[in-house]
PDB file of C-alpha atoms in Angstrom:
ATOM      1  CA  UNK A   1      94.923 132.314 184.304  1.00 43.00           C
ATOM      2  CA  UNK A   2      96.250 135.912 184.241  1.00 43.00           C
ATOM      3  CA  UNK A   3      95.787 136.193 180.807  1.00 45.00           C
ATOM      4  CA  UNK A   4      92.105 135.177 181.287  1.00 46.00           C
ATOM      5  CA  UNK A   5      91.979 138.077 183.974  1.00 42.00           C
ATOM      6  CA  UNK A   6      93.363 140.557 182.117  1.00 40.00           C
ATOM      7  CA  UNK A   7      91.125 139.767 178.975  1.00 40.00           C
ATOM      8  CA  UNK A   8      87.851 140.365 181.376  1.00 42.00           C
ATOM      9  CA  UNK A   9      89.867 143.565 182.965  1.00 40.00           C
ATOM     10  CA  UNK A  10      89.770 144.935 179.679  1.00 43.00           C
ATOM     11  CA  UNK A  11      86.176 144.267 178.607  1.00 42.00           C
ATOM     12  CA  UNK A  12      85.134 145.307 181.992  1.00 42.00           C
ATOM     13  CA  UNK A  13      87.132 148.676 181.487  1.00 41.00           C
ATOM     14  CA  UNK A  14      85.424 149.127 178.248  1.00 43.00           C
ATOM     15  CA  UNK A  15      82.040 148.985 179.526  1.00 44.00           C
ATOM     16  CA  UNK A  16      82.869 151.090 182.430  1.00 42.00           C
ATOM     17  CA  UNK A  17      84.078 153.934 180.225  1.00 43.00           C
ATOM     18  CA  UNK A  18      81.102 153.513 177.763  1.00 43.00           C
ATOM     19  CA  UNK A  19      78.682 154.473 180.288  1.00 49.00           C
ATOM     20  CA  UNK A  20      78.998 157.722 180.577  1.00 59.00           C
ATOM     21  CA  UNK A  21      79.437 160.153 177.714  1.00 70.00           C
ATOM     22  CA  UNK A  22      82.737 161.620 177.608  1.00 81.00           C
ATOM     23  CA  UNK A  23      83.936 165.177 178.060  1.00 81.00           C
ATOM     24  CA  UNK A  24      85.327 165.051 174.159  1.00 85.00           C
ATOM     25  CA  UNK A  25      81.439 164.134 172.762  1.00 90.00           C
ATOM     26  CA  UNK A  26      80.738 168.019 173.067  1.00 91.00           C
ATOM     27  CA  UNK A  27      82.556 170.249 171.752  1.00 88.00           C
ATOM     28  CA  UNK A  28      80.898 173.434 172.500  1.00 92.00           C
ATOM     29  CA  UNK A  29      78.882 174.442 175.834  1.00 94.00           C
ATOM     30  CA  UNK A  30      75.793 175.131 173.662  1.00 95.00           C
ATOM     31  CA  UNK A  31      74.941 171.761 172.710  1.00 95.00           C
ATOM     32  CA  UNK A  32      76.129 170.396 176.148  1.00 94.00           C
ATOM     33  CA  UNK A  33      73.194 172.574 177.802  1.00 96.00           C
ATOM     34  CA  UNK A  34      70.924 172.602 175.157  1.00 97.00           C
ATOM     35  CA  UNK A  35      70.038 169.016 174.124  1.00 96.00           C
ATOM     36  CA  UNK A  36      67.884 166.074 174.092  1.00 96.00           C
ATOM     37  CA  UNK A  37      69.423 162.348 173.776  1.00 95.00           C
ATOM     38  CA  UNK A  38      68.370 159.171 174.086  1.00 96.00           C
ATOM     39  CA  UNK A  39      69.786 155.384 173.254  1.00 96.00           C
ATOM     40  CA  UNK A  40      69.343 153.976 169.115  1.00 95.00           C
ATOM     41  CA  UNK A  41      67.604 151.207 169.498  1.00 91.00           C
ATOM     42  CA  UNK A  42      67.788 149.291 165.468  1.00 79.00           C
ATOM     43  CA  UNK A  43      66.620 145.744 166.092  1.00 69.00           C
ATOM     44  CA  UNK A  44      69.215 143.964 163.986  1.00 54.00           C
ATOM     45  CA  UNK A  45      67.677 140.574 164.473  1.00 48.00           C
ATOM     46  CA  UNK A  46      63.694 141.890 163.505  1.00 58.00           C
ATOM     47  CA  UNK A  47      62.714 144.580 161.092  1.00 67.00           C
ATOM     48  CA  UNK A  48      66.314 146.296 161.656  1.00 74.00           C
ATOM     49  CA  UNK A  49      64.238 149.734 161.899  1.00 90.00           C
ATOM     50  CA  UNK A  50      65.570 152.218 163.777  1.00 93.00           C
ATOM     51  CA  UNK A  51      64.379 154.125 166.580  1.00 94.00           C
ATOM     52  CA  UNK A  52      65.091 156.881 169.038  1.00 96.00           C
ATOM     53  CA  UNK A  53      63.748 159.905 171.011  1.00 96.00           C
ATOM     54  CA  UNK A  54      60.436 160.209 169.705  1.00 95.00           C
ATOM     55  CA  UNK A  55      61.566 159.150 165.854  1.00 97.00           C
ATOM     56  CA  UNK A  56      61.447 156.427 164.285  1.00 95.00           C
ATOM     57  CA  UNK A  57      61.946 154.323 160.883  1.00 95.00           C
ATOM     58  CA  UNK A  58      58.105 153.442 159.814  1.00 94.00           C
ATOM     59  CA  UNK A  59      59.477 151.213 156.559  1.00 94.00           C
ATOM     60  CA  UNK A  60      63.096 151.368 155.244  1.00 94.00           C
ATOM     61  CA  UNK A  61      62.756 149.270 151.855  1.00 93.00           C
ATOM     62  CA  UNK A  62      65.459 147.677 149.628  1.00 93.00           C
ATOM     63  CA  UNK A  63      64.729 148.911 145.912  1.00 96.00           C
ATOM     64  CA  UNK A  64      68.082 147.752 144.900  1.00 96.00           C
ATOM     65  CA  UNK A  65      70.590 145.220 147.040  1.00 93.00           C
ATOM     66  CA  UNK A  66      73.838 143.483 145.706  1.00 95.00           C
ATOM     67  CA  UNK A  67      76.661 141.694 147.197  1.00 93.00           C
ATOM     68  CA  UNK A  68      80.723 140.776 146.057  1.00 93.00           C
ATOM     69  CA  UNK A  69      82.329 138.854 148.321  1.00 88.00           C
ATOM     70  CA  UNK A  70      86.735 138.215 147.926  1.00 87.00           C
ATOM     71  CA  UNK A  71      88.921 136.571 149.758  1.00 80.00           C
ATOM     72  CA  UNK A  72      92.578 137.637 150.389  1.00 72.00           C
ATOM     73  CA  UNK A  73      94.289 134.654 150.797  1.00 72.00           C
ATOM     74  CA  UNK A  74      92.912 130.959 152.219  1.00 68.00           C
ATOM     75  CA  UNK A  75      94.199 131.675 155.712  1.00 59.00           C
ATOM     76  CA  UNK A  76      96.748 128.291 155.769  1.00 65.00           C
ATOM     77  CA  UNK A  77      99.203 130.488 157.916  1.00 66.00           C
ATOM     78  CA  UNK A  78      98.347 133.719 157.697  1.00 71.00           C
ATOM     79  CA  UNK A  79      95.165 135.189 158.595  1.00 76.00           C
ATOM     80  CA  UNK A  80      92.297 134.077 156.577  1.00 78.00           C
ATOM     81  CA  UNK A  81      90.788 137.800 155.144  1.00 82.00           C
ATOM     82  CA  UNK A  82      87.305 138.120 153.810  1.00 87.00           C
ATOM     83  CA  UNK A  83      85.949 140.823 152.195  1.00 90.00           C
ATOM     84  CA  UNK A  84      82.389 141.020 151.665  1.00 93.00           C
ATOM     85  CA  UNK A  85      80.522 144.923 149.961  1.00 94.00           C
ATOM     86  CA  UNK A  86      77.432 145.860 149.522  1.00 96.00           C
ATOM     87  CA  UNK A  87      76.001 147.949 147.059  1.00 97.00           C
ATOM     88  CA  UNK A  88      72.170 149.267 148.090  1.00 96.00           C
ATOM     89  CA  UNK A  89      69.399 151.230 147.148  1.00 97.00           C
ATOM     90  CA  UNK A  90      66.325 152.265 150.031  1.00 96.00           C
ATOM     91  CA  UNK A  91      63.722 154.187 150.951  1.00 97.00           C
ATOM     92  CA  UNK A  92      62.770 154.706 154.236  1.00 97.00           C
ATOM     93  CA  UNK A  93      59.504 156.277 155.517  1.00 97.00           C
ATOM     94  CA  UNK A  94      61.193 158.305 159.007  1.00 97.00           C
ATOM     95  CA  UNK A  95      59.590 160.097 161.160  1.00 96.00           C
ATOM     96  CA  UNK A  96      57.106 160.800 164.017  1.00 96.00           C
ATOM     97  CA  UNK A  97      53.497 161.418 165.337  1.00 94.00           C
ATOM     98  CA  UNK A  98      53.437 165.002 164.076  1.00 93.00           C
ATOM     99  CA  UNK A  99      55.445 164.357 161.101  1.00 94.00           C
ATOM    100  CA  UNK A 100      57.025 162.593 158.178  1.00 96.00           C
ATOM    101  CA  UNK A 101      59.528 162.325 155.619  1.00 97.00           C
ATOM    102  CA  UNK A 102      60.621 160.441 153.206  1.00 98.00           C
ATOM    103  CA  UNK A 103      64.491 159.529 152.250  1.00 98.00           C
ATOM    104  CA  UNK A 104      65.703 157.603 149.046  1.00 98.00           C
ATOM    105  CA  UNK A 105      69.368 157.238 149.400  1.00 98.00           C
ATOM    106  CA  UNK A 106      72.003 154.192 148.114  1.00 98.00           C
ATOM    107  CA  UNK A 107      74.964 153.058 150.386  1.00 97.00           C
ATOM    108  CA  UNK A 108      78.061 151.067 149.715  1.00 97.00           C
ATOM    109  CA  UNK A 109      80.092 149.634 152.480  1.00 95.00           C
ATOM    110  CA  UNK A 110      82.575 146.947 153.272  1.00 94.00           C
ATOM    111  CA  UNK A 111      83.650 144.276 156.080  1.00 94.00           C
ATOM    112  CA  UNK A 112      86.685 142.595 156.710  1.00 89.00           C
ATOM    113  CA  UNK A 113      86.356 139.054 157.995  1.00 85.00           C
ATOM    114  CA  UNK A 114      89.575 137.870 159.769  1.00 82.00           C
ATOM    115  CA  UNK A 115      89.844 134.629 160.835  1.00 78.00           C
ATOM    116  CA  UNK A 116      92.819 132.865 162.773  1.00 77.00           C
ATOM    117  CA  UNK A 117      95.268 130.960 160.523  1.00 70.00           C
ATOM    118  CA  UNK A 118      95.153 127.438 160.255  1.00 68.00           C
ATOM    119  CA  UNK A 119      98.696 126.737 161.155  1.00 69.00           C
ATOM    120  CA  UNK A 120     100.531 129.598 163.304  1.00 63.00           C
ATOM    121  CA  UNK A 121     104.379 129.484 162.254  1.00 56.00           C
ATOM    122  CA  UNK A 122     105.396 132.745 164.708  1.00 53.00           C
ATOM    123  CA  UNK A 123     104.254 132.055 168.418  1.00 57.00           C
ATOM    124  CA  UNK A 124     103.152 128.965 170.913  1.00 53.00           C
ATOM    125  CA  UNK A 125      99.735 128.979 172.030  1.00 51.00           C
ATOM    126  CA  UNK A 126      99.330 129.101 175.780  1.00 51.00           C
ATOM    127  CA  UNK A 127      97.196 126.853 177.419  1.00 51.00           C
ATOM    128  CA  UNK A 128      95.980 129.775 179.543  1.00 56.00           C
ATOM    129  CA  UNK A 129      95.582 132.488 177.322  1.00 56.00           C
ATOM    130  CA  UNK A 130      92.055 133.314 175.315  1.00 65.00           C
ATOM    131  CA  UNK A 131      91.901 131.887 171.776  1.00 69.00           C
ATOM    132  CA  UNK A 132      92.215 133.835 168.990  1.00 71.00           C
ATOM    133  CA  UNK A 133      88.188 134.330 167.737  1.00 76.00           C
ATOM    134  CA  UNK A 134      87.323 135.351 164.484  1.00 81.00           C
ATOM    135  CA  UNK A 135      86.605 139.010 163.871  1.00 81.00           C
ATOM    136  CA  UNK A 136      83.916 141.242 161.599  1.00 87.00           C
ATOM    137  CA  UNK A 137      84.382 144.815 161.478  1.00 85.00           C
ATOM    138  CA  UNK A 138      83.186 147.757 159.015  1.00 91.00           C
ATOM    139  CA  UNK A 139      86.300 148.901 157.038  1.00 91.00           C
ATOM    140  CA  UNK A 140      84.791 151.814 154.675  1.00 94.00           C
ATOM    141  CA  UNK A 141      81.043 153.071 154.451  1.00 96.00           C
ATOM    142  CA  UNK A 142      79.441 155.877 152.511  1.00 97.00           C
ATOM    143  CA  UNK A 143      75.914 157.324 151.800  1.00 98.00           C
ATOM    144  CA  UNK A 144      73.972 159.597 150.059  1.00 98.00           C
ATOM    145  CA  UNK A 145      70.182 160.565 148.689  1.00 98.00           C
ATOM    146  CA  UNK A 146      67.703 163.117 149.227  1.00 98.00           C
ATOM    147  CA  UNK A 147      65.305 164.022 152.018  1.00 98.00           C
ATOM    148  CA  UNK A 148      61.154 164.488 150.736  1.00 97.00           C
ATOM    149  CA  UNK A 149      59.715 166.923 153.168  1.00 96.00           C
ATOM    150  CA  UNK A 150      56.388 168.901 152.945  1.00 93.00           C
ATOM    151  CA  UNK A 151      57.518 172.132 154.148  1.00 90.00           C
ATOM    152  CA  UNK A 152      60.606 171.896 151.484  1.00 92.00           C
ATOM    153  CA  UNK A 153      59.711 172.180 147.785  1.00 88.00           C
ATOM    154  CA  UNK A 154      62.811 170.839 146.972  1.00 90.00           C
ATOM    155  CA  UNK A 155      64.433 168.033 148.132  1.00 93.00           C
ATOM    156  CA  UNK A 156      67.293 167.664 151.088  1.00 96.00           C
ATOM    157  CA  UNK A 157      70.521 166.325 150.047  1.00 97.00           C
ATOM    158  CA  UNK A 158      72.875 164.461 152.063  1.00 98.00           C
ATOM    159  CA  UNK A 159      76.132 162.955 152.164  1.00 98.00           C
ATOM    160  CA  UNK A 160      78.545 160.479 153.864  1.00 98.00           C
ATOM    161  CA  UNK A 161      81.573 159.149 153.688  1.00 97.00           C
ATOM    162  CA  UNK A 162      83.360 157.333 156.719  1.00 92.00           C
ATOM    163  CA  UNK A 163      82.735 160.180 159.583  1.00 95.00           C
ATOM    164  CA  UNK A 164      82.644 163.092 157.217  1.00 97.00           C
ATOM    165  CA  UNK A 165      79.911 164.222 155.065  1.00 98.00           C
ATOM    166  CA  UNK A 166      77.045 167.394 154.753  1.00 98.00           C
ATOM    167  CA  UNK A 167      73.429 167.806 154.819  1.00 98.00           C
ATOM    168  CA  UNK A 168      71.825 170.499 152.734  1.00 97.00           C
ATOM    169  CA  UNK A 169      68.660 172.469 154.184  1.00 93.00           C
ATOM    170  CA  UNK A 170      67.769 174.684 151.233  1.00 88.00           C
ATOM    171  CA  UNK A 171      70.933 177.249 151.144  1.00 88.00           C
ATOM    172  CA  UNK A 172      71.842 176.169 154.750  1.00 93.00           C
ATOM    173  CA  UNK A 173      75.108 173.782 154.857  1.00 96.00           C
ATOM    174  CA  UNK A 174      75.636 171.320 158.110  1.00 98.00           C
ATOM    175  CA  UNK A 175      78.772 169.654 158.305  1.00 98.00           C
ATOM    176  CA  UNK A 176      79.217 166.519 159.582  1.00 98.00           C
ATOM    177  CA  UNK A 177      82.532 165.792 161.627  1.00 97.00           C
ATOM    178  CA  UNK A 178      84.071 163.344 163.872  1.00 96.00           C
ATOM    179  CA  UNK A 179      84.683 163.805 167.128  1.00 95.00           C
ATOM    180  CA  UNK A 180      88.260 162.272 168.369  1.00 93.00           C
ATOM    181  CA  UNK A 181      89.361 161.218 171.883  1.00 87.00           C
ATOM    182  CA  UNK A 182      93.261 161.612 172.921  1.00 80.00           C
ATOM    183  CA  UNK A 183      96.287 162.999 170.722  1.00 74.00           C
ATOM    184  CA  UNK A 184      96.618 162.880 167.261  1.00 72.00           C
ATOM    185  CA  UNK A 185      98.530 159.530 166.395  1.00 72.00           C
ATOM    186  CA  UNK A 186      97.775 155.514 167.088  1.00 73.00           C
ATOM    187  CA  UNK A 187      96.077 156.473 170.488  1.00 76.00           C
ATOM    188  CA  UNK A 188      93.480 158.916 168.840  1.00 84.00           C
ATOM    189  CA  UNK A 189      90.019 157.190 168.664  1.00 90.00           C
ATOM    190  CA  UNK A 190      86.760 158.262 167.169  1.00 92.00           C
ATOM    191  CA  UNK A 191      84.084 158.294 169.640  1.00 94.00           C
ATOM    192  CA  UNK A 192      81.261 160.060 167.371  1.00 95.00           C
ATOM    193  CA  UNK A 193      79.982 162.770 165.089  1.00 97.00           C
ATOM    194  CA  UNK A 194      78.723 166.097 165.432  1.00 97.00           C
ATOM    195  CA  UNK A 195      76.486 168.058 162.517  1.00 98.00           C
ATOM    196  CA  UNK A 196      77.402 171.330 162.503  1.00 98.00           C
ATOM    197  CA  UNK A 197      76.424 174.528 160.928  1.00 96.00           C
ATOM    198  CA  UNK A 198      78.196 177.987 161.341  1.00 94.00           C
ATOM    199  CA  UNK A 199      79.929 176.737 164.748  1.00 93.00           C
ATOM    200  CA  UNK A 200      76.613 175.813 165.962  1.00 96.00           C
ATOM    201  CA  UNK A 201      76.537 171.798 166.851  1.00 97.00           C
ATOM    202  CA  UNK A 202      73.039 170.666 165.654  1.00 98.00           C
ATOM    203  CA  UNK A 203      73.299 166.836 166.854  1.00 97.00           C
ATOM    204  CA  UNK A 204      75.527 164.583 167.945  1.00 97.00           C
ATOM    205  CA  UNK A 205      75.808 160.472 167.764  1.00 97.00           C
ATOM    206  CA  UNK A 206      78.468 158.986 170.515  1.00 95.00           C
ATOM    207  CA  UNK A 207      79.312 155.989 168.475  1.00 92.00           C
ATOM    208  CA  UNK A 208      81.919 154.188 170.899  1.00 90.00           C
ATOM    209  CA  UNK A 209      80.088 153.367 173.521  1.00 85.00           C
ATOM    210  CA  UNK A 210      81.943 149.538 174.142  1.00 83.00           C
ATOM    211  CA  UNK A 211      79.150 147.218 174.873  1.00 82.00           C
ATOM    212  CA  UNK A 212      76.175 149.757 174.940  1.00 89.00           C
ATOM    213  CA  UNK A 213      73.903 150.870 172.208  1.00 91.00           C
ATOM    214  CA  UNK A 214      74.988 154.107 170.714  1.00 94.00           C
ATOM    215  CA  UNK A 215      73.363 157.669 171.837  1.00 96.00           C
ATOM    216  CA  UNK A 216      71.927 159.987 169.426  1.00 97.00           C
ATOM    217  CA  UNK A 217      71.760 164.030 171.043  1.00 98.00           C
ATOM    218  CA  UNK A 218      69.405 167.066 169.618  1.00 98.00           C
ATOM    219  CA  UNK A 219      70.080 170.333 170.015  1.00 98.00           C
ATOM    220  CA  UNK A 220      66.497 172.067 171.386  1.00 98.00           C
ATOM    221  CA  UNK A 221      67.422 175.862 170.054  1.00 97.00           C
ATOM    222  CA  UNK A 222      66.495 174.513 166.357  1.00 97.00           C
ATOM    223  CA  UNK A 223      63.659 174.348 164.716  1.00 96.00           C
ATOM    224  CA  UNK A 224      61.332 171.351 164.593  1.00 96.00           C
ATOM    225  CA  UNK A 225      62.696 170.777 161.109  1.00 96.00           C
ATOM    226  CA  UNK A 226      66.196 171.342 161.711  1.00 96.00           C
ATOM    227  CA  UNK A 227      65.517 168.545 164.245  1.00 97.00           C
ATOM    228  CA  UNK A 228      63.582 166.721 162.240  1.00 97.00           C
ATOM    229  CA  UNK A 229      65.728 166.310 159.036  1.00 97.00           C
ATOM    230  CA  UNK A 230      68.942 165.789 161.437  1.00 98.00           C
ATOM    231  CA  UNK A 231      67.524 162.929 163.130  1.00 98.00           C
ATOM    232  CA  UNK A 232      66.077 161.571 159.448  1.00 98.00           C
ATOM    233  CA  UNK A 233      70.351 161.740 158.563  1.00 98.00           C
ATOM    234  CA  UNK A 234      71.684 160.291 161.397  1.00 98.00           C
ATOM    235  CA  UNK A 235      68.589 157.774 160.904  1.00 97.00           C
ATOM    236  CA  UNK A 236      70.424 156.602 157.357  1.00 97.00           C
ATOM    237  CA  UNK A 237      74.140 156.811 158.967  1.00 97.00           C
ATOM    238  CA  UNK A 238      74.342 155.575 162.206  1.00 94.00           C
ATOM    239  CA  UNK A 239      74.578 151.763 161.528  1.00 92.00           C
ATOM    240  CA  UNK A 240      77.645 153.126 159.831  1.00 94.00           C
ATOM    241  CA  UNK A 241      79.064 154.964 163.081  1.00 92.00           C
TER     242      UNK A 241
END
């Protein structure tokens, strides 16, 4: 019984904290005054298109897809571990009433699979306790391609690679960084990303958010562009985040 209660604590403290952003998610006073935000709504179960503020994914085609799946060991007792990568190739048609873009980009990523072990040789299960329920989670993820824009003759890079990356506006450079809650060590959790150029945080995507969708934030002070071709990157990378 009190394992059951602490289990729903837990969840229950998770979703508490996820609801409002934390004081960590901006890093300078700029973007905390200056922004626009709203939920990402990708509809995993439909068209998986994603959508938020007043953008959104019109198409985002596969023009190359593969999959390798591995297993680590059959799980008889020790965890059963899956491993399943994909290797693809899209273009997605992103943007909004006013305007458009269009990105061609691949992406590789990877999931572990854990699953309990058939026979557990180290500890009793309790009659009281939760059971052990298999477990999917993105391991390593990275991204890259090029932005078509009208008002750019030449094309937009980007990059990404678990948290880190860049997006390249002509001779402009953003950065893309995580943002970390607590000390350094086991504690310290990413809670997001932040695109930055010169010290100047362009958008932001709060990516631990427990039980909520994640939040996707705008900084006003840049161009229609700026804003346009951030939101087209965080468009590619935040089923990643």
């Amino acid at each position: 019984m009190k394992g059951g209660i602490l289990y729903c604590l837990c969840i229950s403290l998770v979703f508490i904290a996820a609801c409002s952003s934390p004081k960590e998610l901006f890093t300078t006073k700029e973007i905390e005054e200056n922004n626009r935000f709203s939920e990402i709504d990708q509809h995993f179960l439909k068209d998986n298109l994603v959508h938020f503020l007043d953008y959104r994914a019109y198409k985002d085609s596969f023009i190359n897809a593969a999959q390798r799946d591995s297993t680590a060991n059959i799980g008889l007792i020790a965890d059963r571990l899956t491993f399943t990568m994909y290797n693809n190739e899209n273009e997605m048609y992103f943007g909004n009433d006013r305007d458009k873009c269009i990105i061609h980009y691949t992406s590789f990523s990877k999931y572990q699979k854990t699953e309990p072990a058939m026979i557990d040789l180290f500890s009793k299960k309790k009659s009281n306790g939760p059971e052990r329920q298999t477990e999917t989670r993105l391991i390593e993820a990275r991204a890259k391609g090029t932005i078509q824009y009208p008002a750019f003759e030449k094309g937009i890079t980007f990059y990404f690679d678990n948290h880190t990356g860049y997006l390249l506006i002509n001779r402009d450079s953003f950065v893309l960084k995580p943002i970390y809650r607590g000390k350094s060590g086991p504690f310290q959790t990413v809670i997001g990303v932040q695109l930055v150029k010169e010290n100047i945080v362009y958008g932001v995507v709060h990516s631990f958010t427990g039980l909520l969708k994640k939040k996707i934030f705008l900084y006003t002070k840049a161009t229609a562009d700026e804003q346009l071709l951030t939101a087209a990157y965080f468009a590619v990378i935040a089923r990643y985040l």
